[in-house]
Amino acid sequence: MIQQMQGSEAPLQGERLTALQELCGISQTELSQTLNVSQSYFSKITKRERALTPEIAIRASQEFGIPYSFFTVVTPQECSGIVTFRRCLLY
C-alpha cells in the first residue's frame, strides 16, 4: 500500500506539518516526538530545507487519522505566516 500511495499522489508538502500542529493544538516538539523525528529535523521539513518523506507522512496519517493526501495540498502563499493588520487612520 505504501508503494501505491507514493506513486499516485502529488509531491508532499512539508509545511503541512505546521498546519497539522496548529489543528491539533500541540507544540512542534510534541508533534516531532509523536512522529519519532528530532525537533531540528522536523523544523527543517517545515521550512522546506528537507523533504517530507512518505514514511513520515504515513506515520502522521495513521497517528492522527487524517488522509495521506492532506500532505499534498499546497498552501497558498497568502495563507502562510502570521496574519497582521495595519491600523487604518480615518480623517
Tab-separated table of C-alpha atoms in Angstrom:
chain	number	residue	atom	x	y	z
A	1	MET	CA	0.000	0.000	0.000
A	2	ILE	CA	2.905	2.377	0.661
A	3	GLN	CA	4.133	1.883	-2.905
A	4	GLN	CA	0.702	2.800	-4.245
A	5	MET	CA	0.476	5.911	-2.062
A	6	GLN	CA	3.928	7.122	-3.063
A	7	GLY	CA	3.386	6.745	-6.778
A	8	SER	CA	-0.146	8.082	-7.080
A	9	GLU	CA	-0.006	11.319	-5.108
A	10	ALA	CA	1.241	14.825	-5.767
A	11	PRO	CA	4.517	15.916	-4.105
A	12	LEU	CA	4.442	16.035	-0.322
A	13	GLN	CA	4.335	19.475	1.294
A	14	GLY	CA	6.385	19.684	4.494
A	15	GLU	CA	4.715	22.884	5.648
A	16	ARG	CA	1.509	20.871	6.080
A	17	LEU	CA	3.083	19.529	9.283
A	18	THR	CA	2.708	23.046	10.678
A	19	ALA	CA	-0.958	23.015	9.675
A	20	LEU	CA	-1.382	19.655	11.429
A	21	GLN	CA	0.358	21.015	14.505
A	22	GLU	CA	-1.997	24.001	14.633
A	23	LEU	CA	-5.075	21.849	14.010
A	24	CYS	CA	-4.142	19.550	16.886
A	25	GLY	CA	-3.097	22.384	19.190
A	26	ILE	CA	0.228	20.792	20.038
A	27	SER	CA	3.787	22.066	20.065
A	28	GLN	CA	6.387	21.355	17.433
A	29	THR	CA	8.266	19.266	19.987
A	30	GLU	CA	5.185	17.169	20.790
A	31	LEU	CA	4.459	16.520	17.122
A	32	SER	CA	8.074	15.647	16.321
A	33	GLN	CA	8.157	13.207	19.241
A	34	THR	CA	4.900	11.613	18.101
A	35	LEU	CA	6.341	11.169	14.601
A	36	ASN	CA	9.638	9.865	16.023
A	37	VAL	CA	11.825	12.515	14.379
A	38	SER	CA	14.125	15.046	16.011
A	39	GLN	CA	12.755	18.531	16.585
A	40	SER	CA	15.507	20.057	14.453
A	41	TYR	CA	14.763	17.710	11.530
A	42	PHE	CA	11.048	18.476	11.910
A	43	SER	CA	11.815	22.192	11.759
A	44	LYS	CA	13.877	21.737	8.579
A	45	ILE	CA	10.981	19.882	6.945
A	46	THR	CA	8.523	22.675	7.718
A	47	LYS	CA	10.985	25.277	6.380
A	48	ARG	CA	11.487	23.270	3.152
A	49	GLU	CA	15.150	22.681	3.962
A	50	ARG	CA	14.484	18.912	3.985
A	51	ALA	CA	11.866	16.865	2.181
A	52	LEU	CA	8.850	15.390	3.926
A	53	THR	CA	9.286	11.671	3.411
A	54	PRO	CA	6.382	9.366	2.589
A	55	GLU	CA	7.185	7.380	5.750
A	56	ILE	CA	6.694	10.428	7.992
A	57	ALA	CA	3.508	11.429	6.144
A	58	ILE	CA	2.120	7.891	6.513
A	59	ARG	CA	3.017	7.833	10.215
A	60	ALA	CA	1.250	11.184	10.734
A	61	SER	CA	-1.770	9.998	8.755
A	62	GLN	CA	-2.095	6.892	10.881
A	63	GLU	CA	-1.387	8.621	14.193
A	64	PHE	CA	-3.847	11.487	13.684
A	65	GLY	CA	-6.448	9.781	11.491
A	66	ILE	CA	-6.063	12.125	8.538
A	67	PRO	CA	-5.777	11.216	4.857
A	68	TYR	CA	-2.331	10.930	3.305
A	69	SER	CA	-3.497	13.471	0.715
A	70	PHE	CA	-3.523	16.114	3.493
A	71	PHE	CA	0.224	16.384	2.902
A	72	THR	CA	-0.125	17.019	-0.832
A	73	VAL	CA	-2.203	20.198	-0.529
A	74	VAL	CA	-0.214	23.278	-1.459
A	75	THR	CA	-0.742	26.116	0.997
A	76	PRO	CA	-1.215	29.400	-0.900
A	77	GLN	CA	1.495	31.941	-0.116
A	78	GLU	CA	-1.056	34.441	1.187
A	79	CYS	CA	-2.300	31.862	3.704
A	80	SER	CA	1.049	31.100	5.264
A	81	GLY	CA	2.716	33.049	8.003
A	82	ILE	CA	1.449	35.267	10.745
A	83	VAL	CA	-1.577	37.391	9.995
A	84	THR	CA	-1.043	41.078	10.719
A	85	PHE	CA	-3.254	44.091	10.372
A	86	ARG	CA	-2.389	47.667	9.686
A	87	ARG	CA	-4.273	50.352	11.514
A	88	CYS	CA	-6.495	52.422	9.257
A	89	LEU	CA	-6.482	56.138	10.022
A	90	LEU	CA	-9.703	57.984	9.363
A	91	TYR	CA	-9.613	61.739	8.977
